[in-house]
Amino acid sequence: MVWRTLGASNFSICPNGSIQWIWDVFGECAQDGWDEASVGLGLVSILCFAASTFPQYIKACKTGNMDQALSLWFLLGWIGGDSCNLIGSFLADQLPLQTYTAVYYVLADLMMLTLYFHYKYKNRPSPLSAPINSVLLFILGTVCITPLLSITDPVAVPREGFRGRMLLSVEPGNKPFTKKEVIGFVIGSISSVLYLLSRLPQIRTNFLRQSTQGISYSLFALVMLGNTLYGLSVLLKNPELGQSEGSYLLHHLPWLVGSLGVLLLDTIISVQFLVYRNRSAATASEQEPLLPS
């Protein structure tokens, strides 16, 4: 694997040493238990995000009303945020593991969008169904092939210094932003805004329907858990050598705001699940016929 070639020449730049496998896979210095916990929580958060869509796939196949249960703008906002992460992973020269993870997220979103249009035009046939499905399949194939075409050199270029996590890494000290860091910050901000805006149409759809039927709560539960763990992983990470905690938080601000903001909005959706479930149960009990005594 490409990132396996990074460890030999650059491992010594970790100020206080590091766990070898963390440096080999992520290119990060795990200097103490806090850094190790940060990496561990980050890995678990990736698993939560990766698994979150599967319950909705199953739910969609069982109910067949995904086009009514989920807002199209919710899906478009979600895929927009993940697409920004994918673009940023290329522009900011992320490690292969981060790039492949971003590709997986976009593929999962495209699968969700494909299911949405499948049930939309299955329940309400339209001559546009075939062209839309063809476009989605084309995009799906493009996303799969693009990372393979971008790998032109099997030997990784040595890094110029200790880099932190994700797109918002900054060089030690008070150096000005580089062009790459500015791009990462802007893309991170756009991604966070899209994630936040995506929840509002879904909250509105649930309110208008007065129901969450057809939506898997596991989708939002796993995303909430993933955002919580990701936020903790960023907060537990030690700042880079010579960087203050305030500077570290500032450069990770878009990701933190996005994660915590989405967590808040997903909590509102969780309340909707609880309220509408209880309301449906009460309505069903009222409609039950009384048995003759």
mmCIF file of C-alpha atoms in Angstrom:
data_model
loop_
_atom_site.group_PDB
_atom_site.id
_atom_site.type_symbol
_atom_site.label_atom_id
_atom_site.label_comp_id
_atom_site.label_asym_id
_atom_site.label_seq_id
_atom_site.Cartn_x
_atom_site.Cartn_y
_atom_site.Cartn_z
ATOM 1 C CA MET A 1 0.000 0.000 0.000
ATOM 2 C CA VAL A 2 1.155 3.546 -0.727
ATOM 3 C CA TRP A 3 1.129 4.781 2.852
ATOM 4 C CA ARG A 4 3.367 1.930 3.961
ATOM 5 C CA THR A 5 6.303 3.749 2.359
ATOM 6 C CA LEU A 6 5.928 6.826 4.547
ATOM 7 C CA GLY A 7 7.237 5.510 7.815
ATOM 8 C CA ALA A 8 10.914 4.887 7.237
ATOM 9 C CA SER A 9 12.138 8.357 6.294
ATOM 10 C CA ASN A 10 9.724 10.555 8.238
ATOM 11 C CA PHE A 11 9.040 8.690 11.473
ATOM 12 C CA SER A 12 11.826 10.605 13.214
ATOM 13 C CA ILE A 13 10.025 13.957 12.816
ATOM 14 C CA CYS A 14 7.559 13.022 15.568
ATOM 15 C CA PRO A 15 8.685 15.164 18.538
ATOM 16 C CA ASN A 16 8.178 12.492 21.209
ATOM 17 C CA GLY A 17 8.017 9.388 19.072
ATOM 18 C CA SER A 18 4.864 7.597 18.009
ATOM 19 C CA ILE A 19 3.207 4.204 17.723
ATOM 20 C CA GLN A 20 4.542 2.774 14.483
ATOM 21 C CA TRP A 21 1.290 1.486 12.977
ATOM 22 C CA ILE A 22 -0.505 4.796 13.571
ATOM 23 C CA TRP A 23 2.248 6.622 11.712
ATOM 24 C CA ASP A 24 2.320 4.036 8.926
ATOM 25 C CA VAL A 25 -1.440 4.127 8.297
ATOM 26 C CA PHE A 26 -2.420 7.713 9.139
ATOM 27 C CA GLY A 27 0.835 9.663 9.060
ATOM 28 C CA GLU A 28 0.083 11.035 12.534
ATOM 29 C CA CYS A 29 2.266 11.179 15.610
ATOM 30 C CA ALA A 30 0.613 9.482 18.594
ATOM 31 C CA GLN A 31 2.721 11.024 21.336
ATOM 32 C CA ASP A 32 0.680 9.900 24.336
ATOM 33 C CA GLY A 33 -2.558 8.287 25.444
ATOM 34 C CA TRP A 34 -4.629 11.293 24.342
ATOM 35 C CA ASP A 35 -3.414 10.960 20.760
ATOM 36 C CA GLU A 36 -4.005 7.206 20.813
ATOM 37 C CA ALA A 37 -7.559 7.760 22.092
ATOM 38 C CA SER A 38 -8.086 10.368 19.371
ATOM 39 C CA VAL A 39 -7.075 7.891 16.647
ATOM 40 C CA GLY A 40 -9.192 5.122 18.181
ATOM 41 C CA LEU A 41 -12.300 7.309 18.401
ATOM 42 C CA GLY A 42 -11.711 8.503 14.855
ATOM 43 C CA LEU A 43 -11.613 4.928 13.578
ATOM 44 C CA VAL A 44 -14.830 4.009 15.382
ATOM 45 C CA SER A 45 -16.510 7.143 13.999
ATOM 46 C CA ILE A 46 -15.553 6.071 10.467
ATOM 47 C CA LEU A 47 -17.160 2.666 11.080
ATOM 48 C CA CYS A 48 -20.333 4.352 12.369
ATOM 49 C CA PHE A 49 -20.603 6.572 9.296
ATOM 50 C CA ALA A 50 -19.826 3.652 6.985
ATOM 51 C CA ALA A 51 -22.527 1.440 8.532
ATOM 52 C CA SER A 52 -25.192 4.137 8.905
ATOM 53 C CA THR A 53 -26.763 3.743 5.457
ATOM 54 C CA PHE A 54 -27.275 -0.035 5.543
ATOM 55 C CA PRO A 55 -30.306 0.059 7.910
ATOM 56 C CA GLN A 56 -31.963 2.552 5.545
ATOM 57 C CA TYR A 57 -31.324 0.299 2.552
ATOM 58 C CA ILE A 58 -33.081 -2.540 4.378
ATOM 59 C CA LYS A 59 -35.910 -0.280 5.527
ATOM 60 C CA ALA A 60 -36.446 1.006 1.983
ATOM 61 C CA CYS A 61 -36.736 -2.517 0.603
ATOM 62 C CA LYS A 62 -39.259 -3.463 3.292
ATOM 63 C CA THR A 63 -41.539 -0.411 3.139
ATOM 64 C CA GLY A 64 -41.128 0.716 -0.473
ATOM 65 C CA ASN A 65 -41.967 4.341 0.409
ATOM 66 C CA MET A 66 -38.495 5.835 0.660
ATOM 67 C CA ASP A 67 -39.462 8.599 -1.784
ATOM 68 C CA GLN A 68 -42.135 9.775 0.681
ATOM 69 C CA ALA A 69 -40.172 9.246 3.878
ATOM 70 C CA LEU A 70 -36.921 11.002 2.960
ATOM 71 C CA SER A 71 -36.581 14.513 1.600
ATOM 72 C CA LEU A 72 -34.735 14.780 -1.704
ATOM 73 C CA TRP A 73 -33.012 17.931 -0.450
ATOM 74 C CA PHE A 74 -31.796 15.995 2.582
ATOM 75 C CA LEU A 75 -30.129 13.441 0.295
ATOM 76 C CA LEU A 76 -28.706 16.105 -2.033
ATOM 77 C CA GLY A 77 -27.282 18.090 0.881
ATOM 78 C CA TRP A 78 -25.725 14.970 2.330
ATOM 79 C CA ILE A 79 -24.092 13.920 -0.936
ATOM 80 C CA GLY A 80 -22.958 17.520 -1.439
ATOM 81 C CA GLY A 81 -21.147 17.525 1.898
ATOM 82 C CA ASP A 82 -19.504 14.166 1.228
ATOM 83 C CA SER A 83 -18.524 15.306 -2.276
ATOM 84 C CA CYS A 84 -16.747 18.327 -0.787
ATOM 85 C CA ASN A 85 -14.794 15.974 1.461
ATOM 86 C CA LEU A 86 -13.878 13.867 -1.566
ATOM 87 C CA ILE A 87 -12.718 16.897 -3.548
ATOM 88 C CA GLY A 88 -10.768 18.144 -0.556
ATOM 89 C CA SER A 89 -9.025 14.804 -0.131
ATOM 90 C CA PHE A 90 -7.559 15.200 -3.623
ATOM 91 C CA LEU A 91 -6.751 18.913 -3.431
ATOM 92 C CA ALA A 92 -5.148 18.633 0.010
ATOM 93 C CA ASP A 93 -3.196 15.471 -0.883
ATOM 94 C CA GLN A 94 -4.705 13.304 1.822
ATOM 95 C CA LEU A 95 -3.476 9.816 2.671
ATOM 96 C CA PRO A 96 -5.006 6.973 0.611
ATOM 97 C CA LEU A 97 -7.063 5.705 3.555
ATOM 98 C CA GLN A 98 -8.774 9.097 3.915
ATOM 99 C CA THR A 99 -9.365 9.309 0.160
ATOM 100 C CA TYR A 100 -10.851 5.814 -0.069
ATOM 101 C CA THR A 101 -13.080 6.531 2.926
ATOM 102 C CA ALA A 102 -14.352 9.701 1.227
ATOM 103 C CA VAL A 103 -15.011 7.709 -1.960
ATOM 104 C CA TYR A 104 -16.991 5.131 0.009
ATOM 105 C CA TYR A 105 -19.178 7.829 1.566
ATOM 106 C CA VAL A 106 -20.046 9.264 -1.851
ATOM 107 C CA LEU A 107 -20.818 5.793 -3.211
ATOM 108 C CA ALA A 108 -23.117 5.090 -0.263
ATOM 109 C CA ASP A 109 -24.886 8.419 -0.866
ATOM 110 C CA LEU A 110 -25.326 7.649 -4.555
ATOM 111 C CA MET A 111 -26.827 4.279 -3.669
ATOM 112 C CA MET A 112 -29.279 6.029 -1.349
ATOM 113 C CA LEU A 113 -30.172 8.508 -4.079
ATOM 114 C CA THR A 114 -30.630 5.677 -6.583
ATOM 115 C CA LEU A 115 -33.024 3.897 -4.230
ATOM 116 C CA TYR A 116 -34.946 7.146 -3.748
ATOM 117 C CA PHE A 117 -35.542 7.615 -7.480
ATOM 118 C CA HIS A 118 -36.202 3.897 -7.960
ATOM 119 C CA TYR A 119 -39.120 3.953 -5.534
ATOM 120 C CA LYS A 120 -40.246 7.396 -6.663
ATOM 121 C CA TYR A 121 -40.761 6.274 -10.239
ATOM 122 C CA LYS A 122 -41.917 2.823 -9.218
ATOM 123 C CA ASN A 123 -44.746 4.342 -7.184
ATOM 124 C CA ARG A 124 -45.317 7.160 -9.699
ATOM 125 C CA PRO A 125 -44.091 6.070 -13.155
ATOM 126 C CA SER A 126 -42.507 8.767 -15.311
ATOM 127 C CA PRO A 127 -40.660 8.809 -18.665
ATOM 128 C CA LEU A 128 -37.751 10.509 -16.869
ATOM 129 C CA SER A 129 -37.008 7.518 -14.639
ATOM 130 C CA ALA A 130 -34.689 5.750 -17.104
ATOM 131 C CA PRO A 131 -32.523 8.824 -17.901
ATOM 132 C CA ILE A 132 -32.151 9.717 -14.229
ATOM 133 C CA ASN A 133 -31.110 6.189 -13.285
ATOM 134 C CA SER A 134 -28.617 6.180 -16.174
ATOM 135 C CA VAL A 135 -27.068 9.444 -14.973
ATOM 136 C CA LEU A 136 -26.759 8.121 -11.420
ATOM 137 C CA LEU A 137 -25.092 4.927 -12.643
ATOM 138 C CA PHE A 138 -22.665 7.002 -14.716
ATOM 139 C CA ILE A 139 -21.760 9.135 -11.698
ATOM 140 C CA LEU A 140 -21.392 5.990 -9.599
ATOM 141 C CA GLY A 141 -18.919 4.526 -12.080
ATOM 142 C CA THR A 142 -17.004 7.796 -12.367
ATOM 143 C CA VAL A 143 -16.542 8.021 -8.612
ATOM 144 C CA CYS A 144 -15.260 4.425 -8.535
ATOM 145 C CA ILE A 145 -12.739 4.948 -11.344
ATOM 146 C CA THR A 146 -11.414 8.427 -10.454
ATOM 147 C CA PRO A 147 -9.277 7.371 -7.442
ATOM 148 C CA LEU A 148 -7.651 4.613 -9.509
ATOM 149 C CA LEU A 149 -6.742 7.027 -12.307
ATOM 150 C CA SER A 150 -5.263 9.524 -9.850
ATOM 151 C CA ILE A 151 -2.629 7.051 -8.622
ATOM 152 C CA THR A 152 0.227 7.806 -11.013
ATOM 153 C CA ASP A 153 3.267 7.123 -8.836
ATOM 154 C CA PRO A 154 3.475 4.144 -6.478
ATOM 155 C CA VAL A 155 6.180 5.863 -4.427
ATOM 156 C CA ALA A 156 4.876 8.420 -1.983
ATOM 157 C CA VAL A 157 6.526 11.821 -1.820
ATOM 158 C CA PRO A 158 8.109 12.436 1.583
ATOM 159 C CA ARG A 159 6.346 15.009 3.663
ATOM 160 C CA GLU A 160 7.967 18.269 4.675
ATOM 161 C CA GLY A 161 7.010 18.095 8.291
ATOM 162 C CA PHE A 162 4.672 16.823 10.945
ATOM 163 C CA ARG A 163 1.106 16.991 9.604
ATOM 164 C CA GLY A 164 -2.029 16.776 11.667
ATOM 165 C CA ARG A 165 -5.355 15.217 10.856
ATOM 166 C CA MET A 166 -7.796 15.937 8.055
ATOM 167 C CA LEU A 167 -7.814 18.923 5.685
ATOM 168 C CA LEU A 168 -7.235 21.671 8.211
ATOM 169 C CA SER A 169 -3.714 20.756 9.280
ATOM 170 C CA VAL A 170 -1.377 23.665 9.855
ATOM 171 C CA GLU A 171 2.363 23.845 10.090
ATOM 172 C CA PRO A 172 3.919 24.287 13.537
ATOM 173 C CA GLY A 173 4.243 27.810 14.845
ATOM 174 C CA ASN A 174 2.508 30.911 13.607
ATOM 175 C CA LYS A 175 3.163 30.542 9.908
ATOM 176 C CA PRO A 176 0.603 32.069 7.519
ATOM 177 C CA PHE A 177 -1.904 29.888 5.728
ATOM 178 C CA THR A 178 -0.652 28.108 2.673
ATOM 179 C CA LYS A 179 -2.796 27.925 -0.446
ATOM 180 C CA LYS A 180 -3.581 24.275 0.270
ATOM 181 C CA GLU A 181 -4.691 25.094 3.834
ATOM 182 C CA VAL A 182 -6.970 27.873 2.595
ATOM 183 C CA ILE A 183 -8.564 25.472 0.098
ATOM 184 C CA GLY A 184 -9.055 22.910 2.854
ATOM 185 C CA PHE A 185 -10.623 25.476 5.167
ATOM 186 C CA VAL A 186 -13.023 26.750 2.477
ATOM 187 C CA ILE A 187 -14.066 23.239 1.415
ATOM 188 C CA GLY A 188 -14.528 22.230 5.049
ATOM 189 C CA SER A 189 -16.761 25.242 5.625
ATOM 190 C CA ILE A 190 -18.882 24.510 2.552
ATOM 191 C CA SER A 191 -19.155 20.863 3.557
ATOM 192 C CA SER A 192 -20.311 21.768 7.067
ATOM 193 C CA VAL A 193 -22.937 24.188 5.734
ATOM 194 C CA LEU A 194 -24.305 21.529 3.363
ATOM 195 C CA TYR A 195 -24.501 18.964 6.169
ATOM 196 C CA LEU A 196 -26.364 21.436 8.371
ATOM 197 C CA LEU A 197 -28.771 22.573 5.656
ATOM 198 C CA SER A 198 -29.550 18.978 4.651
ATOM 199 C CA ARG A 199 -31.279 18.278 7.976
ATOM 200 C CA LEU A 200 -33.773 21.142 7.748
ATOM 201 C CA PRO A 201 -35.789 19.723 4.787
ATOM 202 C CA GLN A 202 -35.964 16.334 6.531
ATOM 203 C CA ILE A 203 -37.236 17.916 9.748
ATOM 204 C CA ARG A 204 -39.847 19.763 7.676
ATOM 205 C CA THR A 205 -40.846 16.572 5.804
ATOM 206 C CA ASN A 206 -41.322 14.695 9.072
ATOM 207 C CA PHE A 207 -43.410 17.559 10.456
ATOM 208 C CA LEU A 208 -45.659 17.763 7.399
ATOM 209 C CA ARG A 209 -46.187 13.997 7.351
ATOM 210 C CA GLN A 210 -46.556 13.850 11.149
ATOM 211 C CA SER A 211 -44.720 10.567 10.799
ATOM 212 C CA THR A 212 -41.279 9.008 10.476
ATOM 213 C CA GLN A 213 -42.560 5.806 8.880
ATOM 214 C CA GLY A 214 -40.204 4.522 6.206
ATOM 215 C CA ILE A 215 -37.102 6.009 7.872
ATOM 216 C CA SER A 216 -34.673 3.862 9.804
ATOM 217 C CA TYR A 217 -33.765 5.484 13.097
ATOM 218 C CA SER A 218 -30.481 3.565 13.008
ATOM 219 C CA LEU A 219 -29.424 5.850 10.151
ATOM 220 C CA PHE A 220 -29.522 8.908 12.389
ATOM 221 C CA ALA A 221 -28.425 7.082 15.549
ATOM 222 C CA LEU A 222 -25.204 5.879 13.921
ATOM 223 C CA VAL A 223 -24.528 9.302 12.396
ATOM 224 C CA MET A 224 -25.063 10.916 15.808
ATOM 225 C CA LEU A 225 -22.645 8.460 17.391
ATOM 226 C CA GLY A 226 -20.136 9.033 14.597
ATOM 227 C CA ASN A 227 -20.292 12.824 14.945
ATOM 228 C CA THR A 228 -19.933 12.594 18.718
ATOM 229 C CA LEU A 229 -16.874 10.359 18.461
ATOM 230 C CA TYR A 230 -15.368 12.488 15.692
ATOM 231 C CA GLY A 231 -15.789 15.660 17.735
ATOM 232 C CA LEU A 232 -14.147 13.970 20.724
ATOM 233 C CA SER A 233 -11.287 12.697 18.557
ATOM 234 C CA VAL A 234 -10.526 16.235 17.383
ATOM 235 C CA LEU A 235 -10.718 17.666 20.907
ATOM 236 C CA LEU A 236 -8.480 14.948 22.383
ATOM 237 C CA LYS A 237 -5.768 15.369 19.757
ATOM 238 C CA ASN A 238 -2.674 17.225 20.963
ATOM 239 C CA PRO A 239 -1.849 20.420 19.028
ATOM 240 C CA GLU A 240 1.177 20.280 16.806
ATOM 241 C CA LEU A 241 4.590 21.261 18.115
ATOM 242 C CA GLY A 242 4.624 25.016 18.703
ATOM 243 C CA GLN A 243 0.891 25.424 18.049
ATOM 244 C CA SER A 244 -1.451 26.764 20.714
ATOM 245 C CA GLU A 245 -4.728 25.058 21.599
ATOM 246 C CA GLY A 246 -6.668 28.096 20.396
ATOM 247 C CA SER A 247 -4.961 27.986 17.002
ATOM 248 C CA TYR A 248 -5.598 24.253 16.746
ATOM 249 C CA LEU A 249 -9.322 24.664 17.460
ATOM 250 C CA LEU A 250 -9.575 27.601 15.071
ATOM 251 C CA HIS A 251 -8.216 25.600 12.168
ATOM 252 C CA HIS A 252 -10.570 22.697 12.936
ATOM 253 C CA LEU A 253 -13.560 24.962 13.496
ATOM 254 C CA PRO A 254 -15.549 24.098 10.319
ATOM 255 C CA TRP A 255 -15.402 20.379 11.096
ATOM 256 C CA LEU A 256 -16.304 20.867 14.747
ATOM 257 C CA VAL A 257 -19.198 23.213 13.949
ATOM 258 C CA GLY A 258 -20.448 20.818 11.284
ATOM 259 C CA SER A 259 -20.270 17.762 13.540
ATOM 260 C CA LEU A 260 -21.816 19.393 16.612
ATOM 261 C CA GLY A 261 -24.418 21.287 14.562
ATOM 262 C CA VAL A 262 -25.554 18.136 12.756
ATOM 263 C CA LEU A 263 -25.615 16.357 16.126
ATOM 264 C CA LEU A 264 -28.039 18.980 17.439
ATOM 265 C CA LEU A 265 -30.325 18.765 14.396
ATOM 266 C CA ASP A 266 -30.267 14.964 14.486
ATOM 267 C CA THR A 267 -31.363 15.204 18.123
ATOM 268 C CA ILE A 268 -34.428 17.129 16.912
ATOM 269 C CA ILE A 269 -35.135 14.345 14.413
ATOM 270 C CA SER A 270 -34.776 11.830 17.249
ATOM 271 C CA VAL A 271 -37.420 13.721 19.200
ATOM 272 C CA GLN A 272 -39.664 13.547 16.133
ATOM 273 C CA PHE A 273 -39.214 9.773 16.036
ATOM 274 C CA LEU A 274 -40.272 9.551 19.682
ATOM 275 C CA VAL A 275 -43.242 11.920 19.406
ATOM 276 C CA TYR A 276 -44.681 10.505 16.187
ATOM 277 C CA ARG A 277 -44.169 6.916 17.316
ATOM 278 C CA ASN A 278 -46.108 7.557 20.514
ATOM 279 C CA ARG A 279 -48.779 9.405 18.568
ATOM 280 C CA SER A 280 -49.140 6.523 16.096
ATOM 281 C CA ALA A 281 -49.383 4.044 18.964
ATOM 282 C CA ALA A 282 -52.087 6.116 20.665
ATOM 283 C CA THR A 283 -54.063 6.443 17.421
ATOM 284 C CA ALA A 284 -53.858 2.711 16.783
ATOM 285 C CA SER A 285 -55.118 1.893 20.279
ATOM 286 C CA GLU A 286 -58.071 4.262 19.870
ATOM 287 C CA GLN A 287 -59.065 2.622 16.584
ATOM 288 C CA GLU A 288 -59.086 -0.907 17.987
ATOM 289 C CA PRO A 289 -62.664 -2.270 18.102
ATOM 290 C CA LEU A 290 -64.097 -3.045 21.502
ATOM 291 C CA LEU A 291 -64.726 -6.771 22.041
ATOM 292 C CA PRO A 292 -68.240 -7.695 23.232
ATOM 293 C CA SER A 293 -68.351 -8.610 26.914
#
